[in-house]
PDB file of C-alpha atoms in Angstrom:
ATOM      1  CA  UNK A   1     -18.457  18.942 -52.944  1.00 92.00           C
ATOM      2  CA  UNK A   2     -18.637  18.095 -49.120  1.00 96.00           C
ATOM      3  CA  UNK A   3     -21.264  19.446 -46.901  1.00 97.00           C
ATOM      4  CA  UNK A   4     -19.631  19.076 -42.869  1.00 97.00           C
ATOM      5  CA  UNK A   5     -22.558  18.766 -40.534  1.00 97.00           C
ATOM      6  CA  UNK A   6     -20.270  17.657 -37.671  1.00 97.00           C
ATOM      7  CA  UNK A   7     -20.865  18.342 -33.619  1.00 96.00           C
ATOM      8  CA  UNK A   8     -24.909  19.315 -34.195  1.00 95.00           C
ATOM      9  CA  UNK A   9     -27.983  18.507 -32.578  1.00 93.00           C
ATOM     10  CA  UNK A  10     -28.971  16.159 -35.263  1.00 95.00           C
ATOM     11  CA  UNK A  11     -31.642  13.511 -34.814  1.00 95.00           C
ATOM     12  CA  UNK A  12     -32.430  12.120 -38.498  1.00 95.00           C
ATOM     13  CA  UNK A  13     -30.768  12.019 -41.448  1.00 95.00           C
ATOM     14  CA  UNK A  14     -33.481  13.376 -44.072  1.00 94.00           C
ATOM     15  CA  UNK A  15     -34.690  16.427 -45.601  1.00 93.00           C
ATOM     16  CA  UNK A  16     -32.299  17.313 -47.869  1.00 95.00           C
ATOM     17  CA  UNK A  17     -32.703  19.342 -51.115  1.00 96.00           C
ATOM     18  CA  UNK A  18     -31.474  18.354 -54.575  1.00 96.00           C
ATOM     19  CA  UNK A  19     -27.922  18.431 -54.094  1.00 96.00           C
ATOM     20  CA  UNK A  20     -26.233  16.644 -57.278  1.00 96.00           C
ATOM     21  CA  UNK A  21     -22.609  17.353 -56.961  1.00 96.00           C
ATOM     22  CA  UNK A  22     -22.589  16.441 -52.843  1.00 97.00           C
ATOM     23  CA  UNK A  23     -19.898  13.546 -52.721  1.00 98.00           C
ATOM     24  CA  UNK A  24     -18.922  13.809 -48.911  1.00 98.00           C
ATOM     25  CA  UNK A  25     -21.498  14.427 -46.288  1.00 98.00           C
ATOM     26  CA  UNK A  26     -20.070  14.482 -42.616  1.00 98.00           C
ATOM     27  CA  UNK A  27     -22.475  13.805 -39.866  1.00 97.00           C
ATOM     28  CA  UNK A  28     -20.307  12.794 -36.485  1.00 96.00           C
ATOM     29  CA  UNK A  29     -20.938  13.628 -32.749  1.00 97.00           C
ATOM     30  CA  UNK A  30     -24.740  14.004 -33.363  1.00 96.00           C
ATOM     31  CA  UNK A  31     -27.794  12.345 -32.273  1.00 96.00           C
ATOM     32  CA  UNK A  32     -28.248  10.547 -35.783  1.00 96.00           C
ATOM     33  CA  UNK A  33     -31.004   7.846 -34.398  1.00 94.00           C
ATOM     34  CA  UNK A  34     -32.687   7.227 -37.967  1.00 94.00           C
ATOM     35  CA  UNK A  35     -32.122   7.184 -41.673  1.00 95.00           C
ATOM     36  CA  UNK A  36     -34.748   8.905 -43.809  1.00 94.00           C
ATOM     37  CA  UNK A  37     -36.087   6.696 -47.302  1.00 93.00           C
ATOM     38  CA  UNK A  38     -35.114   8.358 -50.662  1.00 92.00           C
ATOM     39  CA  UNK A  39     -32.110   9.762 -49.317  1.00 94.00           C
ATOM     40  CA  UNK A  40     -30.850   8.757 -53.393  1.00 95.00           C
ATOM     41  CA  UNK A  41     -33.388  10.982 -54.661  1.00 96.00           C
ATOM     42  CA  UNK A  42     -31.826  14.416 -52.791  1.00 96.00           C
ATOM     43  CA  UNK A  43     -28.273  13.171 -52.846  1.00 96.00           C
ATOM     44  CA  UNK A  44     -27.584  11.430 -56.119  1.00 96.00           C
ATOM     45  CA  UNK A  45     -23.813  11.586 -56.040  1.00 97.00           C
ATOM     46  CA  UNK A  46     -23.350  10.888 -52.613  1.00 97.00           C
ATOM     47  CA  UNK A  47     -19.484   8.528 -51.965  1.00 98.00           C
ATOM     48  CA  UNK A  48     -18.906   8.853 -48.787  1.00 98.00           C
ATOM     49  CA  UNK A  49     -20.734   9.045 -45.751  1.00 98.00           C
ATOM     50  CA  UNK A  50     -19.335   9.532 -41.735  1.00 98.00           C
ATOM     51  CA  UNK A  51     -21.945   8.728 -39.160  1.00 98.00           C
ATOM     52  CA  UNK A  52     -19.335   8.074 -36.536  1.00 97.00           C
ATOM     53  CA  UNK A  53     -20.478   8.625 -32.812  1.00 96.00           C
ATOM     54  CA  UNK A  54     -24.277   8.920 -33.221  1.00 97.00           C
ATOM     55  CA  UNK A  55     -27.604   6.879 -31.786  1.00 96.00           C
ATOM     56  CA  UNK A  56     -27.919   4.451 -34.351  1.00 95.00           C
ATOM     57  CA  UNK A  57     -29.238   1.285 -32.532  1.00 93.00           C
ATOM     58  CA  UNK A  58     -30.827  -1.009 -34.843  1.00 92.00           C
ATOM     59  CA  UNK A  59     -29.114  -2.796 -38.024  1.00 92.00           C
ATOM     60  CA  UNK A  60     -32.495  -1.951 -39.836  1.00 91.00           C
ATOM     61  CA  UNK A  61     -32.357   1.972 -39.114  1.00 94.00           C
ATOM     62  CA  UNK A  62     -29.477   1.493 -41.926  1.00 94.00           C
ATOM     63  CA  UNK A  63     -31.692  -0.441 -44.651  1.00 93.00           C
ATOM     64  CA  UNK A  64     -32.490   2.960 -46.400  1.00 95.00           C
ATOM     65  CA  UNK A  65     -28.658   3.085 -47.580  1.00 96.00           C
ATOM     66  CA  UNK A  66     -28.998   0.477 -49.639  1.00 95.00           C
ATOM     67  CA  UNK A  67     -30.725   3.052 -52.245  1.00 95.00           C
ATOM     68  CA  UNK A  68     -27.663   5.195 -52.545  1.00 96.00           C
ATOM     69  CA  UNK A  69     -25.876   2.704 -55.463  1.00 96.00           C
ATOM     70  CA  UNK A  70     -22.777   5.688 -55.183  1.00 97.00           C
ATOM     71  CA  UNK A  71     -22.175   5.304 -51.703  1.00 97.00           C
ATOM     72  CA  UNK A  72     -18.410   3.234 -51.129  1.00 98.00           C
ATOM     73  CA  UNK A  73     -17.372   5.220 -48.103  1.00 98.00           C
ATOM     74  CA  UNK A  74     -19.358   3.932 -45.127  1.00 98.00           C
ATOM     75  CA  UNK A  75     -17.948   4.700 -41.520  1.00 98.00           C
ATOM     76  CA  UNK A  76     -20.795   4.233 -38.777  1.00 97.00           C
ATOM     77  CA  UNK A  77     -18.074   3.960 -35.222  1.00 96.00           C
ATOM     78  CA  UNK A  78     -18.881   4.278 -32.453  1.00 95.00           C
ATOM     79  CA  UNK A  79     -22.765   3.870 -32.643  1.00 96.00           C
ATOM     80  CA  UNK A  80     -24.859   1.128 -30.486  1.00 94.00           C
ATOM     81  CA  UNK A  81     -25.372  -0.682 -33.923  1.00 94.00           C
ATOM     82  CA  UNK A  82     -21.676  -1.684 -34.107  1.00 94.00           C
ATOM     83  CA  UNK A  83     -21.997  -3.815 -31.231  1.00 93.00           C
ATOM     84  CA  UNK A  84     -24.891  -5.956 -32.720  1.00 90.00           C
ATOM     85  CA  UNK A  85     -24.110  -9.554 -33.333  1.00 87.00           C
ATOM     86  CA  UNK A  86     -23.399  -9.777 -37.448  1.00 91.00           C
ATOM     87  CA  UNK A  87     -23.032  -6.428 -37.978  1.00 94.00           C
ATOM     88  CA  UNK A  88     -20.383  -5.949 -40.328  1.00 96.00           C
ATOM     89  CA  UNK A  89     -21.811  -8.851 -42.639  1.00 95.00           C
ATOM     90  CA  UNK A  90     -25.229  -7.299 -42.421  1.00 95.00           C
ATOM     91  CA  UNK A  91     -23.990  -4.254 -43.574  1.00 96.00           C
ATOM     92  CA  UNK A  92     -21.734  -5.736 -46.165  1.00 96.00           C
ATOM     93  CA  UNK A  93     -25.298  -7.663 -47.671  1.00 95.00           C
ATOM     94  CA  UNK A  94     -27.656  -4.513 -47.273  1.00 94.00           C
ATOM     95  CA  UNK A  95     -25.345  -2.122 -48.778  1.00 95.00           C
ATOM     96  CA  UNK A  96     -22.875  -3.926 -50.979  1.00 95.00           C
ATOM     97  CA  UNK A  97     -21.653  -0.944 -53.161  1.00 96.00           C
ATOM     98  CA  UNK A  98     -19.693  -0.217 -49.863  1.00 97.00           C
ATOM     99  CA  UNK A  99     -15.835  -0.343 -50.478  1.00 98.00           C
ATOM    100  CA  UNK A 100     -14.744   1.052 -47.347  1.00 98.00           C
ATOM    101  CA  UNK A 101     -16.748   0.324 -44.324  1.00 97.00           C
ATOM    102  CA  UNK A 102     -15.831   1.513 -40.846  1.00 97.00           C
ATOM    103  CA  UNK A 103     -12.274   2.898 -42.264  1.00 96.00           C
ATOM    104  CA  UNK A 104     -11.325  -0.924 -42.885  1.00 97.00           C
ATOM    105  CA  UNK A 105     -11.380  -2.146 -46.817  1.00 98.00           C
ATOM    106  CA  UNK A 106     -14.581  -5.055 -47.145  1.00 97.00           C
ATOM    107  CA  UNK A 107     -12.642  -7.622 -48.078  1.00 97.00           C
ATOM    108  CA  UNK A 108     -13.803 -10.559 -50.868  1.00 97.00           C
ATOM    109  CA  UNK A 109     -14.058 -13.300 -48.133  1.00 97.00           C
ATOM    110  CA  UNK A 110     -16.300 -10.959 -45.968  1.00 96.00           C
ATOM    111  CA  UNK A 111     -18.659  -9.677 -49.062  1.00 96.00           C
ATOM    112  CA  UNK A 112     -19.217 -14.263 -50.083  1.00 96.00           C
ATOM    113  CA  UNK A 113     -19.243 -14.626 -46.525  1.00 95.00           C
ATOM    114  CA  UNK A 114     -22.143 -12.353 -45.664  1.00 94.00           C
ATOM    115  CA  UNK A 115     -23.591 -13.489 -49.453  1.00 93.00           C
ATOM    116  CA  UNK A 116     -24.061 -16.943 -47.830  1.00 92.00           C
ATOM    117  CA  UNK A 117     -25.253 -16.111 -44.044  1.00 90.00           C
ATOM    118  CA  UNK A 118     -27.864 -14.070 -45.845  1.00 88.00           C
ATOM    119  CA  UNK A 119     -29.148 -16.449 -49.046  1.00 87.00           C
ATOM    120  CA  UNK A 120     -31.848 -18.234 -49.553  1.00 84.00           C
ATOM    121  CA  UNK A 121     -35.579 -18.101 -47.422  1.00 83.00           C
ATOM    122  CA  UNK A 122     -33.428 -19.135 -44.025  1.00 82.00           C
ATOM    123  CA  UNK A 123     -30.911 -15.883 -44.876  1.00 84.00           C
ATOM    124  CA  UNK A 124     -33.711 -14.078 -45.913  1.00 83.00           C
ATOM    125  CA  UNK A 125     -35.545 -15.024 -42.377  1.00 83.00           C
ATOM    126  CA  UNK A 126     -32.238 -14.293 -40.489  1.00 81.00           C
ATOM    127  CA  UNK A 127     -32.051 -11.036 -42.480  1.00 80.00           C
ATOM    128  CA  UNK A 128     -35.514  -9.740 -41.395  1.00 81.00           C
ATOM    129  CA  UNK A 129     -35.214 -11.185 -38.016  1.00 79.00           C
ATOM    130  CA  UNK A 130     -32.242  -8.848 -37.174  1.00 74.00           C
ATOM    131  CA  UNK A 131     -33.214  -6.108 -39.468  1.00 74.00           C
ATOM    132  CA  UNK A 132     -35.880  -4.802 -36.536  1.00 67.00           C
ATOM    133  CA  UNK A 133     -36.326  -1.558 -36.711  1.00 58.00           C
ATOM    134  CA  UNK A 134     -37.174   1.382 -34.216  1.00 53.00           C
ATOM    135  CA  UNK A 135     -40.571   2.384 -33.931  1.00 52.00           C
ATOM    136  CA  UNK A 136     -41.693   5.191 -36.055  1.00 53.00           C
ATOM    137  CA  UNK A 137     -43.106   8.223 -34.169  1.00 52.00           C
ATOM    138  CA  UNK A 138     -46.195   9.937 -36.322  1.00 50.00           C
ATOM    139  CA  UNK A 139     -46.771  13.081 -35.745  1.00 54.00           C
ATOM    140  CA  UNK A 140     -50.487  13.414 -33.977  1.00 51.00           C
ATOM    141  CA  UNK A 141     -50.498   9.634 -33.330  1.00 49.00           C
ATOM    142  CA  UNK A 142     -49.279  10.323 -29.665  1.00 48.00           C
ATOM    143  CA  UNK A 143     -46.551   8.497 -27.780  1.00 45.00           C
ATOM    144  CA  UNK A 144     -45.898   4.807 -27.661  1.00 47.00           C
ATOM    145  CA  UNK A 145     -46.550   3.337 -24.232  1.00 47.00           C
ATOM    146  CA  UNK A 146     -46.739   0.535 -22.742  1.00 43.00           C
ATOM    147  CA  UNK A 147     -50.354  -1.344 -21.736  1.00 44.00           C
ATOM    148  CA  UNK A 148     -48.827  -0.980 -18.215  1.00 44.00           C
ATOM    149  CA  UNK A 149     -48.953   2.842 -18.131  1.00 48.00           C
ATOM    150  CA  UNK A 150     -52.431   3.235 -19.646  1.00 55.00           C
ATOM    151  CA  UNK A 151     -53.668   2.737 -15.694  1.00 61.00           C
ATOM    152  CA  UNK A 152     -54.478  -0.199 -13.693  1.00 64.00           C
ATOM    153  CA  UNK A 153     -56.115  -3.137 -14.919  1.00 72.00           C
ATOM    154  CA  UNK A 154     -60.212  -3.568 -13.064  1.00 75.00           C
ATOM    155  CA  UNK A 155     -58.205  -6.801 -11.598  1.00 76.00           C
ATOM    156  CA  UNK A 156     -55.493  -4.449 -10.042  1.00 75.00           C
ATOM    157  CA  UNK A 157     -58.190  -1.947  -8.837  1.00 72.00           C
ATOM    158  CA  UNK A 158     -60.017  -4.928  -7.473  1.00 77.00           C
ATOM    159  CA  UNK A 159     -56.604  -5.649  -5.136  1.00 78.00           C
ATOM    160  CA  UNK A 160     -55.954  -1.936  -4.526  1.00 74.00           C
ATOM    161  CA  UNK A 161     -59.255  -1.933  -2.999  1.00 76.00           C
ATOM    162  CA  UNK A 162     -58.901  -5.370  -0.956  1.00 81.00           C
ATOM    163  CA  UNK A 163     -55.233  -4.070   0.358  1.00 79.00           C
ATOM    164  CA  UNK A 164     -57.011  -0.943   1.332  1.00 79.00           C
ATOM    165  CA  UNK A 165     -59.911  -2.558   3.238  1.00 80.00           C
ATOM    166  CA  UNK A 166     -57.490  -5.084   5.019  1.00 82.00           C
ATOM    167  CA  UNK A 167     -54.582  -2.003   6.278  1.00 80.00           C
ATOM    168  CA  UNK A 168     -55.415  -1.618   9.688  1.00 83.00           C
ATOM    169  CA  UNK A 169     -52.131   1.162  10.633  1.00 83.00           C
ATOM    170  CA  UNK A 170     -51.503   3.807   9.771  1.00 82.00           C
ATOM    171  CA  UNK A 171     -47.393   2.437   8.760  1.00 81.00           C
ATOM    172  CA  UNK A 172     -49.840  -0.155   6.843  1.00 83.00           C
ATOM    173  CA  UNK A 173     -51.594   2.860   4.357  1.00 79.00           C
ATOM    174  CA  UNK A 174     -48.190   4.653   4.449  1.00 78.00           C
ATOM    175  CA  UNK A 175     -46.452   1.353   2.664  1.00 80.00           C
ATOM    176  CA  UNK A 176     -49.214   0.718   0.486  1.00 77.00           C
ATOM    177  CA  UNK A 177     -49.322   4.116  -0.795  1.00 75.00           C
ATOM    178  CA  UNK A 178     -45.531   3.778  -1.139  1.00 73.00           C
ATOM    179  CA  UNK A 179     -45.918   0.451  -3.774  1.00 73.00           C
ATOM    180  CA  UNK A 180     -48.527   2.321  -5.686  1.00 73.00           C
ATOM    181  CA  UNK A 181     -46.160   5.050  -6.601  1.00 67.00           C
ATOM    182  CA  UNK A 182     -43.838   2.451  -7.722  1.00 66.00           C
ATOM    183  CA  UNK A 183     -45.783   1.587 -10.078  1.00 66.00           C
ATOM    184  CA  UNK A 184     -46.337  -1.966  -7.843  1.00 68.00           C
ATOM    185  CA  UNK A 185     -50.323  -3.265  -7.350  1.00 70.00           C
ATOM    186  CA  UNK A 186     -50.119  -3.981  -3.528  1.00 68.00           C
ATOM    187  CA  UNK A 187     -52.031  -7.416  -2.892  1.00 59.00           C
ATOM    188  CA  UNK A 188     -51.526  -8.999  -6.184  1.00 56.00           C
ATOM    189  CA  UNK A 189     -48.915 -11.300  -4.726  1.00 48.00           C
ATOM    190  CA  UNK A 190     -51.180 -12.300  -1.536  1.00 46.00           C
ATOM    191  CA  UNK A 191     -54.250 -12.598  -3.386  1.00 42.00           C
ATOM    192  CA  UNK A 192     -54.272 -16.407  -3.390  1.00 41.00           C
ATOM    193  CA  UNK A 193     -53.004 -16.664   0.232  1.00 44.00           C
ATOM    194  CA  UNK A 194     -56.095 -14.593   1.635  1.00 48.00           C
ATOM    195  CA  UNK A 195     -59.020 -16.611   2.208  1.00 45.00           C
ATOM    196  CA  UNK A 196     -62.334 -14.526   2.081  1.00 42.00           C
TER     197      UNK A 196
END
């Protein structure tokens, strides 16, 4: 059986039923970012899987692969992940039940190849190193920002004020005003040149 989930709105692949006799699951020209865990557990007899033009950006978004021990039919074109440096052989290590990978046969030198990039503690180091994933959103845990965007530091309010104080136009409280919605803390780079 083949399920054809092509040109959707897709974000994650995950949350499907029991679905034993699925061989073929199409899933191009989505928005396929991340690959749920246990996908072996709802698709048991999956062979062949087409992720070709989707989000995928990290080589350890496709760790959860490695599960499905049917899966020989890999094709994941056109996706930022292709473009990583050792792709191919990462792929080939994580998920080596894969025949057919990108529409081009894995080959035996490729498969002792990626065997030996990836062996031992400095493969396995290598391995993890590149496998970085995405962060995971959880639900009610808000969104991930950066320390920058939590407001300004007492420091940066300290130079705020001082560039305040020290405008004496009206052009001057206009430019300041200007950096600040930039995102820029006005003073911070005259701070050692002022002598109070």
């Amino acid at each position: 059986d083949a399920i054809d989930f092509s040109d959707n709105e897709i974000r994650k692949l995950d949350g499907f039923p029991l679905l034993r006799r699925l061989k073929t699951l199409l899933m191009n020209n989505n928005r396929i970012c991340r690959i749920g865990e246990n996908l072996e557990q709802a698709l048991p007899s999956l062979t062949e899987l087409v992720l070709t033009n989707n989000n995928i950006a990290e080589l350890g978004e496709l760790d959860p692969l490695s599960t499905i021990k049917s899966l020989t039919y890999l094709s994941i074109l056109r996706n930022p992940v292709t473009n990583k440096k050792h792709y191919r052989l990462y792929v080939i290590h994580k998920v080596p039940q894969v025949r057919v990978l990108d529409f081009q046969k894995v080959k035996l030198k490729e498969r002792q190849e990626a065997e030996k990039m990836f062996k031992g503690k400095r493969g396995a180091q290598l391995a993890k190193d590149i496998a970085r994933r995405t962060k995971t959103f959880n639900p009610g845990a808000g969104l991930p920002t950066d320390k920058k965007k939590g407001g300004p530091s007492p420091g940066d309010v300290e130079a705020i004020k001082t560039a305040i104080a020290n405008a004496t136009t009206l052009a001057e409280v206009e430019r300041l005003k200007g950096l600040l919605q930039a995102g820029q803390i006005p003073g911070r780079e005259r701070k050692s040149g002022h002598s109070e």
